[in-house]
Amino acid sequence: LTNNHVVDFADEFEVTLHDNREFKAKVIGTDPSTDLAVVKIDAKDLQFLTFANSDNVQVGQWVLAVGYPLNLDVTVTAGIVSAKSRNIGINKNEKAIESFIQTDAAVNPGNSGGALINTTGELIGINSAIASPTGSYAGYSYAIPVNIVKKTIADLIKFGAVQRAYIGIQYPQENVPDEYYEKNGLNKNSDGVLVMEATDGGAAKEAGLKKGD
């Protein structure tokens, strides 16, 4: 398991294990929307990390980031979770999904695709990005939550692509005018989304949603 941006734009791949064994790797599937990829090597009896439930991760808990930063050998850094569900706009794919776990564990170029684990050694995320004016670590790093990872890699392995459902509605890109609330007897502080259009053949229209709902 790694990042899409690690394997993107390359034709041949090699995986080196911690015991220095080297394997030619084959890309099983990539998902630019989440920046994840699955590669396969022909090896037996490999150890694996247990997946945690990333929804249970708490701001302030200790985490460890594992990777190969700046062309160094395997490196581990420690920090805390400083935020959850961060969208930093780094993924420019038109269907990008960003809901990063933000940490202050030091991550640098070369960490991408590495593990973010909790203190019991369970995988909680895949290190993917940093917020930095220089291109090197400046205090914040970002990992894809393992709950997003689970769905993505399961689909990549089974189908070669990620199967996603889309609700199929159009909604206002700006705030709804005050007069709309008054005209329709709605509370301006109500939660929800105004349906501008339900796409033909889409899930929303099939379920009965229509313009104005």
C-alpha atoms as a printed R data frame, in Angstrom:
    type eleno elety resid chain resno       x       y       z
1   ATOM     1    CA   LEU     A     1   0.000   0.000   0.000
2   ATOM     2    CA   THR     A     2   1.374   3.418  -0.951
3   ATOM     3    CA   ASN     A     3   0.407   6.790  -2.396
4   ATOM     4    CA   ASN     A     4  -0.684   7.266  -5.982
5   ATOM     5    CA   HIS     A     5   1.839  10.098  -6.346
6   ATOM     6    CA   VAL     A     6   4.625   7.650  -5.432
7   ATOM     7    CA   VAL     A     7   3.918   5.356  -8.389
8   ATOM     8    CA   ASP     A     8   2.473   7.913 -10.812
9   ATOM     9    CA   PHE     A     9   4.522   8.656 -13.953
10  ATOM    10    CA   ALA     A    10   6.738   5.558 -13.564
11  ATOM    11    CA   ASP     A    11   6.814   2.308 -15.532
12  ATOM    12    CA   GLU     A    12   8.913   0.025 -13.329
13  ATOM    13    CA   PHE     A    13   8.806  -0.413  -9.557
14  ATOM    14    CA   GLU     A    14  10.992  -2.050  -6.962
15  ATOM    15    CA   VAL     A    15  10.211  -2.744  -3.309
16  ATOM    16    CA   THR     A    16  13.024  -3.119  -0.761
17  ATOM    17    CA   LEU     A    17  12.100  -4.797   2.525
18  ATOM    18    CA   HIS     A    18  13.623  -4.051   5.926
19  ATOM    19    CA   ASP     A    19  15.964  -7.059   5.530
20  ATOM    20    CA   ASN     A    20  17.247  -5.600   2.226
21  ATOM    21    CA   ARG     A    21  15.486  -8.136   0.003
22  ATOM    22    CA   GLU     A    22  14.460  -6.501  -3.263
23  ATOM    23    CA   PHE     A    23  11.429  -7.364  -5.380
24  ATOM    24    CA   LYS     A    24  10.050  -6.196  -8.684
25  ATOM    25    CA   ALA     A    25   6.587  -4.804  -8.028
26  ATOM    26    CA   LYS     A    26   3.402  -4.658 -10.101
27  ATOM    27    CA   VAL     A    27   0.803  -1.928  -9.676
28  ATOM    28    CA   ILE     A    28  -2.578  -3.545  -8.970
29  ATOM    29    CA   GLY     A    29  -4.548  -0.302  -8.992
30  ATOM    30    CA   THR     A    30  -4.430   3.417  -8.277
31  ATOM    31    CA   ASP     A    31  -6.979   5.923  -7.008
32  ATOM    32    CA   PRO     A    32  -6.017   9.558  -7.675
33  ATOM    33    CA   SER     A    33  -9.113  10.767  -5.773
34  ATOM    34    CA   THR     A    34  -7.669   9.552  -2.470
35  ATOM    35    CA   ASP     A    35  -4.016   9.463  -3.615
36  ATOM    36    CA   LEU     A    36  -3.721   5.758  -2.833
37  ATOM    37    CA   ALA     A    37  -2.227   2.834  -4.748
38  ATOM    38    CA   VAL     A    38  -1.733  -0.908  -4.282
39  ATOM    39    CA   VAL     A    39   1.375  -2.699  -5.526
40  ATOM    40    CA   LYS     A    40   2.086  -6.435  -5.431
41  ATOM    41    CA   ILE     A    41   5.321  -8.342  -4.900
42  ATOM    42    CA   ASP     A    42   5.956 -12.081  -5.206
43  ATOM    43    CA   ALA     A    43   6.948 -12.887  -1.612
44  ATOM    44    CA   LYS     A    44   5.687 -15.195   1.115
45  ATOM    45    CA   ASP     A    45   5.174 -15.009   4.899
46  ATOM    46    CA   LEU     A    46   5.273 -11.216   5.068
47  ATOM    47    CA   GLN     A    47   4.246  -9.535   8.293
48  ATOM    48    CA   PHE     A    48   1.450  -6.984   8.155
49  ATOM    49    CA   LEU     A    49   0.029  -4.181  10.245
50  ATOM    50    CA   THR     A    50  -3.362  -4.482  11.914
51  ATOM    51    CA   PHE     A    51  -5.815  -1.753  10.904
52  ATOM    52    CA   ALA     A    52  -7.264   0.363  13.691
53  ATOM    53    CA   ASN     A    53 -10.541   2.298  13.466
54  ATOM    54    CA   SER     A    54  -9.421   5.799  12.502
55  ATOM    55    CA   ASP     A    55 -12.788   7.236  13.584
56  ATOM    56    CA   ASN     A    56 -11.656   6.511  17.144
57  ATOM    57    CA   VAL     A    57  -8.464   8.574  16.824
58  ATOM    58    CA   GLN     A    58  -8.510  11.471  19.286
59  ATOM    59    CA   VAL     A    59  -6.925  14.912  19.024
60  ATOM    60    CA   GLY     A    60  -3.970  14.932  21.421
61  ATOM    61    CA   GLN     A    61  -3.145  11.212  21.246
62  ATOM    62    CA   TRP     A    62   0.411  10.109  20.506
63  ATOM    63    CA   VAL     A    63   1.246   8.689  17.084
64  ATOM    64    CA   LEU     A    64   4.338   7.466  15.240
65  ATOM    65    CA   ALA     A    65   5.193   8.154  11.594
66  ATOM    66    CA   VAL     A    66   7.324   5.572   9.753
67  ATOM    67    CA   GLY     A    67   9.046   6.121   6.434
68  ATOM    68    CA   TYR     A    68  12.183   6.772   4.409
69  ATOM    69    CA   PRO     A    69  12.545  10.572   4.479
70  ATOM    70    CA   LEU     A    70  15.257  12.464   2.601
71  ATOM    71    CA   ASN     A    71  16.827   9.233   1.273
72  ATOM    72    CA   LEU     A    72  17.494   7.966   4.809
73  ATOM    73    CA   ASP     A    73  16.981   4.392   5.941
74  ATOM    74    CA   VAL     A    74  13.787   3.539   7.822
75  ATOM    75    CA   THR     A    75  12.998   6.391  10.224
76  ATOM    76    CA   VAL     A    76  10.420   6.777  12.987
77  ATOM    77    CA   THR     A    77   9.183  10.111  14.348
78  ATOM    78    CA   ALA     A    78   6.671  10.799  17.119
79  ATOM    79    CA   GLY     A    79   4.023  13.442  17.606
80  ATOM    80    CA   ILE     A    80   0.408  14.010  18.492
81  ATOM    81    CA   VAL     A    81  -2.773  14.215  16.462
82  ATOM    82    CA   SER     A    82  -3.399  17.954  16.201
83  ATOM    83    CA   ALA     A    83  -6.594  17.852  14.089
84  ATOM    84    CA   LYS     A    84  -8.889  15.512  12.166
85  ATOM    85    CA   SER     A    85 -10.841  15.761   8.895
86  ATOM    86    CA   ARG     A    86  -8.489  18.361   7.416
87  ATOM    87    CA   ASN     A    87  -8.987  19.441   3.798
88  ATOM    88    CA   ILE     A    88  -5.877  21.296   2.642
89  ATOM    89    CA   GLY     A    89  -6.583  21.346  -1.110
90  ATOM    90    CA   ILE     A    90  -3.377  19.542  -2.050
91  ATOM    91    CA   ASN     A    91  -5.113  16.899  -4.189
92  ATOM    92    CA   LYS     A    92  -6.010  18.581  -7.481
93  ATOM    93    CA   ASN     A    93  -8.059  15.669  -8.829
94  ATOM    94    CA   GLU     A    94 -11.572  16.852  -9.762
95  ATOM    95    CA   LYS     A    95 -13.085  14.179  -7.483
96  ATOM    96    CA   ALA     A    96 -10.543  14.590  -4.683
97  ATOM    97    CA   ILE     A    97 -11.376  13.193  -1.260
98  ATOM    98    CA   GLU     A    98  -9.451  14.852   1.575
99  ATOM    99    CA   SER     A    99 -10.124  14.165   5.235
100 ATOM   100    CA   PHE     A   100  -6.597  14.076   6.625
101 ATOM   101    CA   ILE     A   101  -5.410  13.249  10.102
102 ATOM   102    CA   GLN     A   102  -3.135  16.193  10.967
103 ATOM   103    CA   THR     A   103  -0.140  15.499  13.199
104 ATOM   104    CA   ASP     A   104   3.041  17.212  14.305
105 ATOM   105    CA   ALA     A   105   5.139  14.075  13.749
106 ATOM   106    CA   ALA     A   106   7.990  15.089  11.444
107 ATOM   107    CA   VAL     A   107   7.349  13.963   7.853
108 ATOM   108    CA   ASN     A   108   9.484  14.887   4.846
109 ATOM   109    CA   PRO     A   109   9.765  13.969   1.152
110 ATOM   110    CA   GLY     A   110  10.252  10.198   1.125
111 ATOM   111    CA   ASN     A   111   7.725   9.568   3.898
112 ATOM   112    CA   SER     A   112   4.871   9.331   1.397
113 ATOM   113    CA   GLY     A   113   3.092   5.985   1.569
114 ATOM   114    CA   GLY     A   114   4.530   5.254   5.001
115 ATOM   115    CA   ALA     A   115   2.565   4.206   8.046
116 ATOM   116    CA   LEU     A   116   1.074   6.411  10.735
117 ATOM   117    CA   ILE     A   117   0.517   4.138  13.724
118 ATOM   118    CA   ASN     A   118  -0.837   4.440  17.243
119 ATOM   119    CA   THR     A   119   1.183   3.491  20.314
120 ATOM   120    CA   THR     A   120  -0.059  -0.114  20.161
121 ATOM   121    CA   GLY     A   121   1.333  -0.523  16.641
122 ATOM   122    CA   GLU     A   122  -1.970  -0.397  14.747
123 ATOM   123    CA   LEU     A   123  -2.222   1.422  11.429
124 ATOM   124    CA   ILE     A   124  -4.334   4.583  11.630
125 ATOM   125    CA   GLY     A   125  -3.246   6.367   8.455
126 ATOM   126    CA   ILE     A   126  -0.973   6.617   5.409
127 ATOM   127    CA   ASN     A   127   1.408   9.593   5.482
128 ATOM   128    CA   SER     A   128   0.795  11.635   2.366
129 ATOM   129    CA   ALA     A   129   1.471  15.355   2.627
130 ATOM   130    CA   ILE     A   130   2.988  18.253   4.532
131 ATOM   131    CA   ALA     A   131   2.028  21.910   4.847
132 ATOM   132    CA   SER     A   132   5.239  23.791   4.225
133 ATOM   133    CA   PRO     A   133   6.433  27.007   2.550
134 ATOM   134    CA   THR     A   134   9.800  25.359   1.805
135 ATOM   135    CA   GLY     A   135   8.904  21.827   0.714
136 ATOM   136    CA   SER     A   136  10.335  20.348   3.924
137 ATOM   137    CA   TYR     A   137   8.636  19.709   7.250
138 ATOM   138    CA   ALA     A   138   7.469  22.899   8.952
139 ATOM   139    CA   GLY     A   139   5.306  21.580  11.763
140 ATOM   140    CA   TYR     A   140   2.297  19.854  10.211
141 ATOM   141    CA   SER     A   141   1.932  16.569   8.385
142 ATOM   142    CA   TYR     A   142  -1.115  14.822   6.955
143 ATOM   143    CA   ALA     A   143  -2.179  11.192   6.725
144 ATOM   144    CA   ILE     A   144  -5.071   9.512   4.918
145 ATOM   145    CA   PRO     A   145  -7.290   7.873   7.585
146 ATOM   146    CA   VAL     A   146  -7.205   4.097   7.491
147 ATOM   147    CA   ASN     A   147 -11.016   3.881   7.266
148 ATOM   148    CA   ILE     A   148 -10.784   5.559   3.850
149 ATOM   149    CA   VAL     A   149  -7.831   3.316   3.026
150 ATOM   150    CA   LYS     A   150  -9.764   0.088   3.822
151 ATOM   151    CA   LYS     A   151 -12.526   0.761   1.301
152 ATOM   152    CA   THR     A   152 -10.139   2.029  -1.357
153 ATOM   153    CA   ILE     A   153  -7.666  -0.838  -1.301
154 ATOM   154    CA   ALA     A   154 -10.373  -3.497  -1.053
155 ATOM   155    CA   ASP     A   155 -11.946  -2.160  -4.257
156 ATOM   156    CA   LEU     A   156  -8.590  -1.757  -6.012
157 ATOM   157    CA   ILE     A   157  -7.689  -5.379  -5.272
158 ATOM   158    CA   LYS     A   158 -11.119  -6.753  -6.221
159 ATOM   159    CA   PHE     A   159 -12.111  -4.506  -9.145
160 ATOM   160    CA   GLY     A   160  -8.965  -2.592 -10.161
161 ATOM   161    CA   ALA     A   161 -10.851   0.659  -9.499
162 ATOM   162    CA   VAL     A   162 -12.801   2.168  -6.621
163 ATOM   163    CA   GLN     A   163 -16.581   1.760  -6.686
164 ATOM   164    CA   ARG     A   164 -18.264   4.945  -5.406
165 ATOM   165    CA   ALA     A   165 -21.854   6.076  -5.119
166 ATOM   166    CA   TYR     A   166 -22.817   9.635  -6.086
167 ATOM   167    CA   ILE     A   167 -26.009  11.239  -4.803
168 ATOM   168    CA   GLY     A   168 -26.624  13.011  -8.111
169 ATOM   169    CA   ILE     A   169 -27.792  16.514  -7.189
170 ATOM   170    CA   GLN     A   170 -26.763  20.050  -8.009
171 ATOM   171    CA   TYR     A   171 -26.763  22.588  -5.194
172 ATOM   172    CA   PRO     A   172 -25.979  26.311  -4.812
173 ATOM   173    CA   GLN     A   173 -22.296  27.202  -4.793
174 ATOM   174    CA   GLU     A   174 -23.097  30.328  -2.772
175 ATOM   175    CA   ASN     A   175 -25.393  31.089   0.145
176 ATOM   176    CA   VAL     A   176 -29.114  30.859  -0.574
177 ATOM   177    CA   PRO     A   177 -30.725  34.365  -0.660
178 ATOM   178    CA   ASP     A   178 -32.679  35.407   2.450
179 ATOM   179    CA   GLU     A   179 -35.857  35.867   0.441
180 ATOM   180    CA   TYR     A   180 -35.852  32.154  -0.452
181 ATOM   181    CA   TYR     A   181 -36.135  31.250   3.229
182 ATOM   182    CA   GLU     A   182 -38.943  33.736   3.737
183 ATOM   183    CA   LYS     A   183 -40.834  32.648   0.621
184 ATOM   184    CA   ASN     A   184 -40.725  28.984   1.592
185 ATOM   185    CA   GLY     A   185 -41.234  29.402   5.339
186 ATOM   186    CA   LEU     A   186 -37.809  28.021   6.224
187 ATOM   187    CA   ASN     A   187 -35.594  28.827   9.190
188 ATOM   188    CA   LYS     A   188 -32.410  30.479   7.931
189 ATOM   189    CA   ASN     A   189 -30.402  28.514  10.513
190 ATOM   190    CA   SER     A   190 -31.680  25.186   9.225
191 ATOM   191    CA   ASP     A   191 -29.121  22.545   8.295
192 ATOM   192    CA   GLY     A   192 -29.240  21.050   4.842
193 ATOM   193    CA   VAL     A   193 -28.639  21.571   1.140
194 ATOM   194    CA   LEU     A   194 -31.054  23.089  -1.363
195 ATOM   195    CA   VAL     A   195 -31.570  20.815  -4.383
196 ATOM   196    CA   MET     A   196 -31.235  22.881  -7.558
197 ATOM   197    CA   GLU     A   197 -31.490  19.847  -9.839
198 ATOM   198    CA   ALA     A   198 -31.611  16.050  -9.523
199 ATOM   199    CA   THR     A   199 -29.636  14.338 -12.283
200 ATOM   200    CA   ASP     A   200 -31.544  11.950 -14.549
201 ATOM   201    CA   GLY     A   201 -30.682   8.369 -13.658
202 ATOM   202    CA   GLY     A   202 -28.983   9.454 -10.435
203 ATOM   203    CA   ALA     A   203 -29.539   7.992  -6.984
204 ATOM   204    CA   ALA     A   204 -31.284  11.131  -5.682
205 ATOM   205    CA   LYS     A   205 -33.840  11.238  -8.492
206 ATOM   206    CA   GLU     A   206 -34.503   7.514  -8.190
207 ATOM   207    CA   ALA     A   207 -35.173   8.075  -4.475
208 ATOM   208    CA   GLY     A   208 -37.658  10.856  -5.213
209 ATOM   209    CA   LEU     A   209 -35.635  14.010  -4.580
210 ATOM   210    CA   LYS     A   210 -36.514  16.906  -6.877
211 ATOM   211    CA   LYS     A   211 -35.718  20.533  -7.537
212 ATOM   212    CA   GLY     A   212 -36.590  22.717  -4.568
213 ATOM   213    CA   ASP     A   213 -36.198  20.003  -1.904
